[in-house]
């Protein structure tokens, strides 16, 4: 009698089982989505590059090995959808502030955002799938995904949030951004993940680890040269009032929140510490109209006791609302006003605004639309504080906005209201991007956030001090020094584009050699 138990049947290898799951219509799509979620763990606050990078490597290996272009395209879409849904799920939070009016849009926002961004990834895999061998397909995918991730900085007003390269924000590899910018981190990440598919598992894993680790070794050398504040550095006080967004514009509570910030402004420094040289309130910190010498402005001036105050406020120019940062000097006069120019879609303006106005639809702020400021500018803060580059909230996620400033600042000042972003991941990802901007520019970065995370970041991207999320308080900290202009400041993305051109040339040459080899074999 023949034994037909499982012990006598040939066992499938792990690779065979994965291949079988991948080939299934729904199991393969689900697997791709799960790999995308694994990649999302590289983003703050989880920050697990050791999981995100292998998940990306497995995805590139499977998609590049798939001989069916349509299936590769579909799997690429599911991979991107899983990644963006996992990294950007905080996008539902703004819609839940006023759930009665906007809550129904929350799931649609997440679905359309993650699925829409994933379409760009599916395009990359669709084009790469026609490149020939698996090695050439994955090589083309590296190039196309790099360029597509770069395009997110400008496409449809731009949304370069959760770039693949940001998995290195808590690692020494972040220092590469000072030379080649944030998109180089994406390029290096994709190369490291693609090498197992290009060179074979054994050689590819070793080569991929080297590609991922070498920038980290260089980063460690750079970080060994600290950029600590000088003994006589100016002191900046950051105010974090911790006002819930749902209560921020409550007419009965506005005075409470305003007095809270006045009290922290007037608070004496800790024993032995100097009086601050500047006090910073967060974005839209003042709910009242500010008139020099009167009302709210006079109260701020008295509380500051002659210290300049930089604060966020809403102001009107005719019928236009502006999201602004104003600096009030020691005499209670407006020294400088900066108006936000890179506005948030749906939050500060609505696409097709005229149609929305006719339908009675407003942005989530309750205002039909903000006017744009004239563009990046610098603020002269005086001899001790030097020149600051002001940013309001969302503007900190765009590297090109900082490079477009009309000159070199001594430091970066951001005021923001991250209460819109919830409590789980959004504020931490916003902080992480501020750290990347500091490294790119070689400048210290100070941010005052309504609910947090307010922080002082040095020119290497290190958080020197901070106020925790959803904590009320103030932070007195010395201003760290600036570094010389970085390579990225001088050259922008051109060195990276040159590397992409070299990679493109390699893809073309490899494709022609493969075509000739195929012809000779025939």
XYZ file of C-alpha atoms in Angstrom:
522
model
C 0.000 0.000 0.000
C 1.367 3.408 -0.970
C 1.779 6.035 1.730
C 0.220 9.267 0.463
C 0.637 11.320 3.624
C 1.961 14.869 3.430
C 5.373 13.663 4.573
C 5.922 11.881 1.246
C 4.800 14.820 -0.954
C 7.394 17.304 -2.256
C 7.504 20.377 -0.080
C 7.176 23.756 -1.681
C 9.986 26.167 -0.982
C 9.197 29.548 0.571
C 10.005 31.170 -2.768
C 7.515 28.911 -4.569
C 4.818 29.696 -2.037
C 5.384 33.457 -2.345
C 5.353 33.192 -6.126
C 2.074 31.298 -6.014
C 0.482 33.893 -3.709
C 1.812 36.709 -5.906
C 0.300 35.148 -9.042
C -3.185 35.030 -7.491
C -5.440 37.859 -8.603
C -6.555 38.938 -5.145
C -3.883 37.321 -2.979
C -1.173 39.051 -5.030
C -2.901 42.433 -4.724
C -3.318 41.973 -0.973
C 0.339 40.942 -0.644
C 1.445 44.044 -2.532
C -0.694 46.224 -0.264
C 0.805 44.589 2.835
C 4.322 45.221 1.520
C 3.329 48.859 1.014
C 2.164 49.059 4.621
C 5.496 47.564 5.668
C 7.293 50.286 3.724
C 5.205 52.936 5.524
C 6.741 51.893 8.866
C 9.862 53.758 7.785
C 8.032 57.064 8.210
C 7.759 58.897 11.542
C 6.794 58.218 14.233
C 7.606 54.502 13.767
C 10.829 55.157 11.792
C 11.814 51.557 11.051
C 14.056 51.645 7.967
C 15.156 48.088 8.796
C 11.602 46.960 7.960
C 10.745 49.476 5.247
C 13.817 48.737 3.116
C 13.361 44.910 3.004
C 9.642 45.366 2.239
C 10.573 47.590 -0.701
C 13.235 45.103 -1.833
C 10.756 42.199 -1.819
C 8.215 44.280 -3.747
C 10.749 45.276 -6.425
C 11.955 41.684 -6.716
C 8.447 40.301 -7.214
C 7.175 43.026 -9.534
C 10.278 42.999 -11.720
C 10.145 39.197 -12.003
C 6.519 39.231 -13.133
C 6.369 38.640 -16.902
C 2.831 40.043 -17.188
C 2.966 43.873 -17.672
C -0.667 44.331 -16.700
C -0.200 42.411 -13.474
C 2.982 44.361 -12.681
C 1.075 47.607 -13.217
C -1.773 46.495 -10.955
C 0.588 45.230 -8.264
C 2.475 48.528 -8.405
C -0.776 50.361 -7.762
C -1.611 48.208 -4.748
C 1.928 48.640 -3.415
C 1.625 52.413 -3.654
C -1.870 52.430 -2.190
C -0.733 50.434 0.827
C 2.279 52.684 1.295
C 0.457 55.994 1.040
C -2.523 54.796 3.091
C -0.158 53.681 5.857
C 1.966 56.829 5.762
C -0.811 59.387 5.207
C -3.737 58.017 7.214
C -3.512 61.195 9.339
C -5.127 63.005 6.384
C -8.553 62.080 7.821
C -7.880 64.149 10.963
C -8.663 67.627 9.517
C -12.038 66.374 8.284
C -12.946 65.196 11.793
C -12.413 68.600 13.466
C -15.928 69.549 12.395
C -17.234 66.052 11.786
C -20.811 67.174 11.253
C -19.816 69.222 8.210
C -16.752 67.479 6.831
C -16.579 64.026 8.448
C -18.224 62.266 5.522
C -15.293 63.311 3.326
C -12.609 61.686 5.526
C -12.606 58.169 4.001
C -12.868 59.614 0.510
C -9.901 61.887 1.194
C -7.722 58.957 2.270
C -8.886 56.746 -0.592
C -8.446 59.378 -3.279
C -5.116 60.627 -1.943
C -3.482 57.226 -1.469
C -5.020 55.717 -4.602
C -4.280 58.816 -6.661
C -0.620 58.991 -5.641
C -0.368 55.231 -6.258
C -1.390 55.836 -9.879
C 1.968 57.534 -10.355
C 3.720 54.428 -9.047
C 1.654 52.155 -11.267
C 2.708 54.292 -14.234
C 6.360 53.728 -13.323
C 5.903 49.969 -13.093
C 3.823 49.894 -16.275
C 6.635 51.542 -18.244
C 9.379 49.502 -16.556
C 7.543 46.224 -17.238
C 8.317 46.557 -20.956
C 12.074 46.836 -20.502
C 12.966 43.154 -21.039
C 14.691 41.061 -18.384
C 13.837 41.360 -14.666
C 17.141 43.162 -13.992
C 16.401 45.782 -16.650
C 12.810 46.139 -15.484
C 13.834 46.890 -11.915
C 16.582 49.265 -13.101
C 14.006 51.264 -15.042
C 11.644 51.157 -12.057
C 14.355 52.748 -9.879
C 14.789 55.642 -12.296
C 11.095 56.184 -12.950
C 10.090 56.020 -9.288
C 12.838 58.495 -8.377
C 11.623 60.977 -10.986
C 7.987 60.464 -10.022
C 8.731 61.012 -6.336
C 10.595 64.190 -7.332
C 7.588 65.361 -9.340
C 5.432 65.254 -6.226
C 7.193 68.440 -5.108
C 5.557 70.390 -7.946
C 2.708 68.341 -9.433
C -0.728 69.944 -8.870
C 0.681 72.515 -6.369
C 2.862 69.774 -4.859
C 2.625 67.285 -2.008
C 6.110 65.873 -1.237
C 4.996 64.322 2.051
C 6.220 60.829 3.013
C 8.935 60.674 0.357
C 10.574 57.242 0.288
C 13.902 58.715 1.362
C 12.430 60.036 4.614
C 12.802 56.576 6.152
C 16.343 57.757 7.038
C 15.297 60.822 9.078
C 16.436 59.240 12.362
C 19.599 57.800 10.800
C 23.021 59.220 9.858
C 22.064 58.666 6.195
C 19.995 61.855 6.492
C 23.194 63.886 6.110
C 23.278 62.969 2.405
C 20.515 65.556 1.951
C 23.083 68.302 2.555
C 24.851 67.278 -0.651
C 22.210 65.933 -3.013
C 18.925 66.889 -1.384
C 16.001 64.787 -0.144
C 15.299 63.107 -3.472
C 18.788 61.607 -3.426
C 17.744 59.736 -0.287
C 14.905 58.253 -2.344
C 17.279 57.358 -5.188
C 19.737 55.624 -2.853
C 16.898 53.801 -1.080
C 15.529 52.480 -4.363
C 18.966 51.377 -5.596
C 19.690 49.534 -2.341
C 16.316 47.785 -2.525
C 16.662 46.958 -6.239
C 20.085 45.317 -6.156
C 18.836 41.875 -5.019
C 16.638 41.780 -8.124
C 19.465 43.061 -10.347
C 22.392 40.978 -9.076
C 20.748 37.932 -7.518
C 19.837 37.434 -3.892
C 23.233 36.732 -2.348
C 25.324 39.340 -4.118
C 22.402 41.752 -4.308
C 21.664 41.744 -0.596
C 25.320 42.414 0.250
C 25.574 45.152 -2.382
C 22.279 46.678 -1.252
C 23.420 46.805 2.349
C 26.625 48.553 1.275
C 24.700 51.134 -0.741
C 22.443 51.800 2.241
C 25.208 51.842 4.855
C 28.001 53.832 3.173
C 26.091 57.158 3.289
C 25.420 56.395 6.949
C 29.133 56.025 7.668
C 29.781 59.371 6.002
C 26.886 60.839 7.982
C 28.397 59.606 11.230
C 31.648 61.407 10.410
C 29.700 64.594 9.709
C 27.667 64.281 12.908
C 30.886 63.866 14.909
C 31.471 67.582 14.320
C 28.731 69.137 16.505
C 27.181 72.550 15.812
C 26.366 73.643 19.360
C 25.104 77.119 20.290
C 27.718 79.617 21.421
C 27.861 80.687 25.053
C 26.486 84.118 24.149
C 23.939 82.879 21.587
C 20.619 84.742 21.492
C 17.731 83.118 23.368
C 14.440 82.395 21.634
C 11.270 81.570 23.570
C 8.836 79.258 21.797
C 5.217 79.354 23.013
C 3.052 76.220 22.732
C -0.503 77.037 23.967
C -1.948 73.593 23.124
C -5.335 74.805 21.904
C -7.583 72.127 20.418
C -8.608 73.004 16.879
C -12.283 72.379 17.636
C -12.126 75.088 20.333
C -9.705 77.517 18.732
C -12.329 79.898 17.330
C -14.897 79.538 20.107
C -15.854 83.148 20.918
C -16.210 82.348 24.630
C -12.729 80.800 24.842
C -10.689 83.096 22.598
C -9.772 85.376 25.500
C -8.730 82.363 27.606
C -6.317 81.153 24.929
C -5.004 84.663 24.343
C -4.342 85.201 28.053
C -2.614 81.820 28.201
C -0.085 82.983 25.621
C 0.317 86.368 27.307
C 1.139 84.657 30.614
C 3.796 82.460 29.005
C 5.248 85.475 27.198
C 5.531 87.419 30.461
C 6.942 84.463 32.445
C 10.356 85.072 33.955
C 13.236 82.917 32.683
C 14.567 80.154 34.857
C 17.107 81.233 37.509
C 20.464 81.934 35.923
C 19.072 82.134 32.392
C 18.954 85.363 30.374
C 15.817 87.143 29.208
C 14.754 85.953 25.734
C 15.770 88.008 22.720
C 12.645 86.912 20.822
C 9.296 85.329 21.690
C 7.501 83.223 19.065
C 3.789 82.364 19.068
C 2.446 79.701 16.683
C 0.376 80.006 13.503
C -2.952 81.899 13.829
C -2.213 82.422 17.526
C -4.233 85.646 17.683
C -7.947 85.701 16.967
C -8.251 89.504 17.187
C -7.451 92.305 14.788
C -4.065 93.763 15.636
C -3.815 97.565 15.704
C -0.552 99.190 16.861
C -0.871 100.677 20.335
C -4.353 99.311 20.943
C -6.167 96.262 22.319
C -4.523 92.912 21.655
C -1.337 94.392 20.240
C -0.818 96.598 23.303
C -1.374 93.563 25.551
C 1.265 91.551 23.674
C 3.731 94.434 23.912
C 3.196 94.808 27.669
C 3.575 91.074 28.274
C 6.802 90.946 26.254
C 8.304 93.855 28.206
C 10.203 95.252 25.240
C 11.153 91.902 23.699
C 10.141 91.474 20.028
C 7.353 88.963 19.423
C 6.826 86.960 16.218
C 3.310 85.593 15.992
C 0.879 84.061 13.550
C -2.361 85.864 12.810
C -5.140 86.171 10.280
C -5.391 89.537 8.617
C -7.432 91.096 5.863
C -6.383 93.162 2.874
C -9.634 94.442 1.530
C -11.822 91.379 1.044
C -8.865 88.965 1.033
C -7.857 86.923 4.074
C -4.150 86.289 4.596
C -2.386 83.788 6.828
C 0.467 85.871 8.166
C 3.447 85.975 10.476
C 4.019 89.393 12.042
C 6.966 90.636 14.069
C 6.061 93.202 16.730
C 9.003 95.290 17.898
C 9.682 96.437 21.455
C 7.684 99.618 20.895
C 4.531 97.782 19.865
C 4.761 98.444 16.137
C 4.683 96.022 13.222
C 8.308 95.555 12.250
C 7.682 92.998 9.468
C 4.724 91.062 8.094
C 5.128 87.909 6.033
C 2.137 86.416 4.192
C 1.950 82.694 3.462
C 2.249 82.018 -0.259
C 2.070 78.204 -0.548
C -1.490 77.483 0.525
C -3.027 74.144 1.517
C -5.609 72.786 -0.947
C -9.039 72.286 0.680
C -7.693 73.735 3.937
C -6.926 77.298 2.801
C -8.428 77.336 -0.646
C -10.626 75.186 -2.815
C -9.767 74.144 -6.359
C -12.344 75.632 -8.747
C -13.023 78.317 -6.145
C -15.651 80.187 -8.177
C -17.776 77.049 -8.530
C -17.384 76.271 -4.810
C -18.497 79.819 -3.942
C -21.663 79.428 -6.011
C -22.416 76.136 -4.256
C -21.761 77.639 -0.823
C -18.827 75.312 -0.124
C -15.989 76.654 2.029
C -12.570 75.344 2.947
C -12.143 73.547 6.277
C -10.975 76.804 7.884
C -14.469 78.189 7.312
C -13.088 80.903 5.032
C -13.904 80.597 1.345
C -10.288 81.081 0.393
C -7.052 82.761 1.443
C -5.080 85.092 -0.764
C -1.511 84.095 -1.580
C 1.431 86.128 -0.353
C 4.023 87.393 -2.840
C 6.517 84.595 -2.162
C 9.503 83.676 0.014
C 11.174 86.513 1.887
C 13.685 87.146 4.643
C 13.145 88.956 7.941
C 15.852 91.099 9.522
C 15.651 90.326 13.239
C 18.407 92.717 14.304
C 22.090 92.385 15.042
C 21.846 89.579 17.624
C 19.322 87.376 15.883
C 20.393 88.021 12.304
C 18.174 87.153 9.341
C 15.381 84.577 9.510
C 13.578 82.737 6.729
C 9.887 82.615 7.775
C 7.675 79.626 6.989
C 4.055 79.056 7.885
C 2.970 75.443 8.466
C 2.847 73.461 5.200
C 5.524 75.610 3.525
C 8.200 73.645 5.373
C 7.647 70.535 3.239
C 8.830 72.146 -0.030
C 12.632 72.237 -0.499
C 12.387 74.510 -3.535
C 10.476 77.169 -1.583
C 13.428 77.533 0.775
C 15.900 77.643 -2.115
C 13.820 80.366 -3.789
C 14.344 82.771 -0.888
C 15.960 86.073 -1.926
C 19.236 85.470 -0.126
C 20.880 83.388 2.574
C 19.233 83.403 6.013
C 20.973 82.766 9.344
C 18.167 80.514 10.567
C 14.697 79.233 9.701
C 11.575 80.143 11.671
C 8.376 78.130 11.283
C 5.054 78.834 12.947
C 2.478 76.100 12.541
C -0.860 74.814 13.814
C -0.385 71.065 13.759
C -3.629 70.587 15.687
C -5.052 69.911 12.206
C -2.840 66.823 11.876
C -4.136 64.810 14.832
C -2.143 63.076 17.548
C -0.653 59.967 15.969
C 1.629 60.532 12.994
C 0.981 63.837 11.212
C 2.768 66.182 13.665
C 5.750 63.825 13.934
C 6.100 63.600 10.158
C 5.913 67.382 9.917
C 8.707 67.644 12.496
C 10.763 65.072 10.572
C 10.511 67.148 7.404
C 11.671 70.228 9.299
C 14.774 68.250 10.261
C 15.402 67.408 6.603
C 15.103 71.105 5.648
C 17.685 71.988 8.315
C 20.172 69.489 6.850
C 19.538 70.595 3.258
C 20.065 74.245 4.087
C 22.766 73.862 6.728
C 20.683 76.151 8.952
C 19.154 75.864 12.425
C 15.400 75.464 12.345
C 13.080 76.717 15.092
C 9.386 75.853 15.065
C 6.556 77.030 17.302
C 3.561 74.702 17.008
C 0.164 75.229 18.635
C -0.215 71.670 19.951
C 3.352 70.587 19.212
C 5.871 69.535 18.424
C 7.687 72.847 19.057
C 11.417 72.305 18.693
C 14.908 73.704 18.249
C 16.778 71.842 15.508
C 20.442 72.332 14.700
C 21.961 72.491 11.203
C 22.600 68.726 11.267
C 18.918 68.014 11.830
C 19.324 67.070 15.494
C 16.467 68.059 17.809
C 18.267 69.864 20.631
C 15.144 70.581 22.686
C 11.409 70.281 22.228
C 7.987 70.469 23.836
C 6.071 67.209 23.623
C 2.931 66.782 21.572
C -0.279 68.069 23.226
C 1.655 69.716 26.057
C 1.161 73.326 27.086
C 4.381 75.161 27.825
C 7.215 77.402 26.803
C 10.740 76.624 25.714
C 13.692 78.996 26.137
C 16.615 77.855 24.008
C 19.788 79.349 22.535
C 19.858 79.754 18.773
C 22.262 77.207 17.197
C 24.798 78.425 14.627
C 24.519 78.098 10.866
C 26.858 76.076 8.668
C 28.286 77.312 5.355
C 25.927 76.941 2.370
C 25.575 73.268 1.487
C 26.105 71.704 -1.922
C 22.325 71.382 -2.205
C 21.900 75.116 -1.523
C 24.362 75.926 -4.310
C 23.293 73.365 -6.898
C 19.837 72.130 -5.954
C 18.736 68.925 -7.696
C 21.177 69.219 -10.626
C 23.791 66.780 -9.221
C 21.040 64.220 -8.595
C 19.649 64.720 -12.088
C 23.154 64.110 -13.447
C 23.281 60.811 -11.530
C 19.842 59.923 -12.900
C 21.132 60.660 -16.411
C 24.058 58.278 -15.837
C 21.630 55.627 -14.579
C 19.451 56.221 -17.646
C 22.465 55.767 -19.909
C 23.237 52.482 -18.156
C 19.647 51.309 -18.682
C 19.806 52.166 -22.395
C 23.192 50.502 -22.928
C 22.106 47.387 -21.031
C 18.927 47.251 -23.106
C 20.832 47.420 -26.406
C 23.279 44.747 -25.321
C 20.388 42.557 -24.275
C 18.696 43.087 -27.642
C 21.899 42.169 -29.534
C 22.403 39.087 -27.377
C 18.835 38.017 -28.056
C 19.330 38.508 -31.819
C 22.561 36.485 -31.785
C 20.911 33.667 -29.861
C 18.264 33.430 -32.548
